[in-house]
């Protein structure tokens, strides 16, 4: 199957971008983030898209960005936290090396402060994060080849666990 060597999924703030860049360096491939693609293509932040057009419009934009990246990119690809909500996207991830980076709510609070530039967490962030994860966790798990818990681990440790689990060789 052509496409990315590894796809990273997981909630906002889990470290997909940081771990993805480390993985790409370690295996000698390029790195790409669909959130970055969307921002570049739209000329505005994801938060602005949510405010201006709503979540449904953003998800349609995201779906196209993910499909394009899965077809074009052959390195490490990080998807936005909600990309797995789309059934077609989950279908496109079937048979690929997908790493689900997981964390608990306390780790999310520590890392992101829950709410800054996170439109889905604007009101009662801890409760909303738990609700989002209750809905999304089974979807992340359904597409994952490997699950790596990031709580209390450095990005380097998380990357090494993912490399070992996927049996990928360093460049």
XYZ file of C-alpha atoms in Angstrom:
171
model
C 0.000 0.000 0.000
C 1.371 3.390 -0.939
C 1.024 6.386 1.311
C 2.460 7.282 4.691
C 4.954 5.068 6.477
C 3.194 5.930 9.756
C 0.002 7.828 10.598
C -0.403 9.381 14.049
C -3.840 9.874 15.609
C -4.937 11.019 19.040
C -6.531 13.879 20.931
C -5.526 17.523 20.715
C -2.397 18.281 22.692
C -1.177 14.677 22.914
C 2.021 15.470 20.998
C 1.313 14.186 17.505
C 3.312 16.995 15.891
C 6.294 16.698 18.230
C 6.427 12.895 18.145
C 5.734 12.869 14.406
C 8.680 15.143 13.665
C 10.944 13.030 15.885
C 9.816 9.798 14.214
C 10.327 11.259 10.752
C 13.874 12.329 11.644
C 14.709 8.982 13.182
C 13.548 6.915 10.205
C 14.740 9.415 7.590
C 11.444 10.418 5.993
C 9.407 13.604 5.663
C 6.827 14.831 8.137
C 3.392 16.264 7.366
C 0.480 17.445 9.521
C -2.998 17.764 8.019
C -3.814 20.628 10.408
C -0.857 22.549 8.927
C -2.132 21.728 5.424
C -5.556 23.129 6.291
C -4.153 26.335 7.792
C -1.910 26.890 4.749
C -4.717 26.162 2.278
C -7.368 28.216 4.075
C -5.112 31.093 5.101
C -6.503 31.139 8.634
C -6.315 29.152 11.846
C -8.443 26.125 12.601
C -10.053 28.064 15.449
C -11.055 30.781 12.959
C -12.586 28.208 10.616
C -14.616 26.788 13.524
C -15.827 30.260 14.544
C -16.513 31.494 11.014
C -18.029 28.375 9.450
C -18.706 25.850 12.205
C -17.496 22.358 12.947
C -19.346 20.669 10.092
C -17.654 22.886 7.495
C -14.277 22.341 9.144
C -14.760 18.549 9.123
C -15.507 18.629 5.379
C -12.286 20.588 4.771
C -10.396 18.203 7.056
C -11.729 15.110 5.290
C -10.388 16.351 1.947
C -7.035 17.320 3.482
C -6.625 13.871 5.046
C -7.566 12.061 1.820
C -5.066 14.167 -0.141
C -2.259 13.655 2.397
C -2.838 9.894 2.558
C -2.489 9.777 -1.229
C 0.501 12.103 -1.562
C 2.710 11.682 1.494
C 5.020 8.735 2.109
C 6.581 9.740 5.434
C 5.089 10.332 8.876
C 1.634 11.913 8.825
C -0.165 13.455 11.818
C -3.939 13.851 11.657
C -6.029 16.382 13.555
C -7.668 15.109 16.711
C -11.132 14.773 15.177
C -10.159 13.387 11.766
C -11.154 9.868 12.834
C -14.775 10.981 13.336
C -15.341 10.512 9.613
C -16.174 6.917 8.620
C -14.583 7.322 5.168
C -11.357 8.514 6.788
C -11.372 5.534 9.145
C -11.810 3.320 6.091
C -8.811 4.936 4.399
C -6.707 4.161 7.488
C -7.486 0.433 7.321
C -4.375 -1.649 6.666
C -1.988 1.221 7.437
C 0.484 1.614 10.307
C -1.504 3.851 12.644
C -0.218 4.905 16.059
C -2.801 6.144 18.546
C -1.123 8.453 21.047
C -3.249 8.335 24.197
C -3.335 10.436 27.370
C -5.636 10.937 30.336
C -7.438 14.163 31.231
C -4.911 15.227 33.870
C -2.103 14.976 31.336
C -4.223 16.958 28.868
C -4.706 19.698 31.458
C -0.986 19.774 32.209
C 0.011 19.958 28.537
C -2.578 22.238 27.006
C -4.326 24.074 29.786
C -7.461 22.848 28.018
C -9.074 25.644 26.178
C -6.484 27.992 24.735
C -7.208 28.071 20.991
C -9.259 24.876 21.383
C -12.750 25.788 20.175
C -14.281 22.457 21.161
C -13.168 22.981 24.766
C -14.275 26.575 25.305
C -16.866 25.825 28.011
C -16.072 23.489 30.952
C -12.908 22.106 29.343
C -12.307 19.083 31.627
C -15.870 17.818 31.258
C -15.890 18.467 27.519
C -12.510 16.751 27.054
C -13.806 13.661 28.867
C -16.943 13.655 26.689
C -14.889 14.009 23.515
C -12.597 11.183 24.573
C -15.485 8.911 25.558
C -16.810 9.357 22.017
C -13.463 9.249 20.217
C -11.439 6.643 22.125
C -13.197 3.667 20.475
C -12.630 5.271 17.060
C -8.933 5.865 17.736
C -8.603 2.292 18.959
C -10.467 0.935 15.920
C -7.916 2.404 13.474
C -4.796 1.842 15.591
C -2.109 -0.689 14.863
C -0.355 0.409 18.052
C -1.495 2.373 21.124
C 1.167 4.357 22.991
C 0.264 6.065 26.255
C 2.110 9.360 26.501
C 1.391 10.171 30.162
C 4.626 10.902 32.014
C 6.784 10.102 28.978
C 9.031 12.362 26.947
C 8.407 12.692 23.203
C 11.636 10.740 22.657
C 10.369 7.871 24.820
C 7.015 7.853 23.020
C 8.759 7.844 19.648
C 11.008 4.955 20.657
C 8.049 2.900 21.889
C 6.258 3.521 18.580
C 9.360 2.613 16.532
C 9.851 -0.594 18.493
C 6.162 -1.569 18.304
C 6.068 -0.976 14.541
C 9.461 -2.666 14.104
C 10.786 0.296 12.114
C 14.509 0.772 11.620
C 16.217 4.074 12.294
C 17.938 5.786 9.351
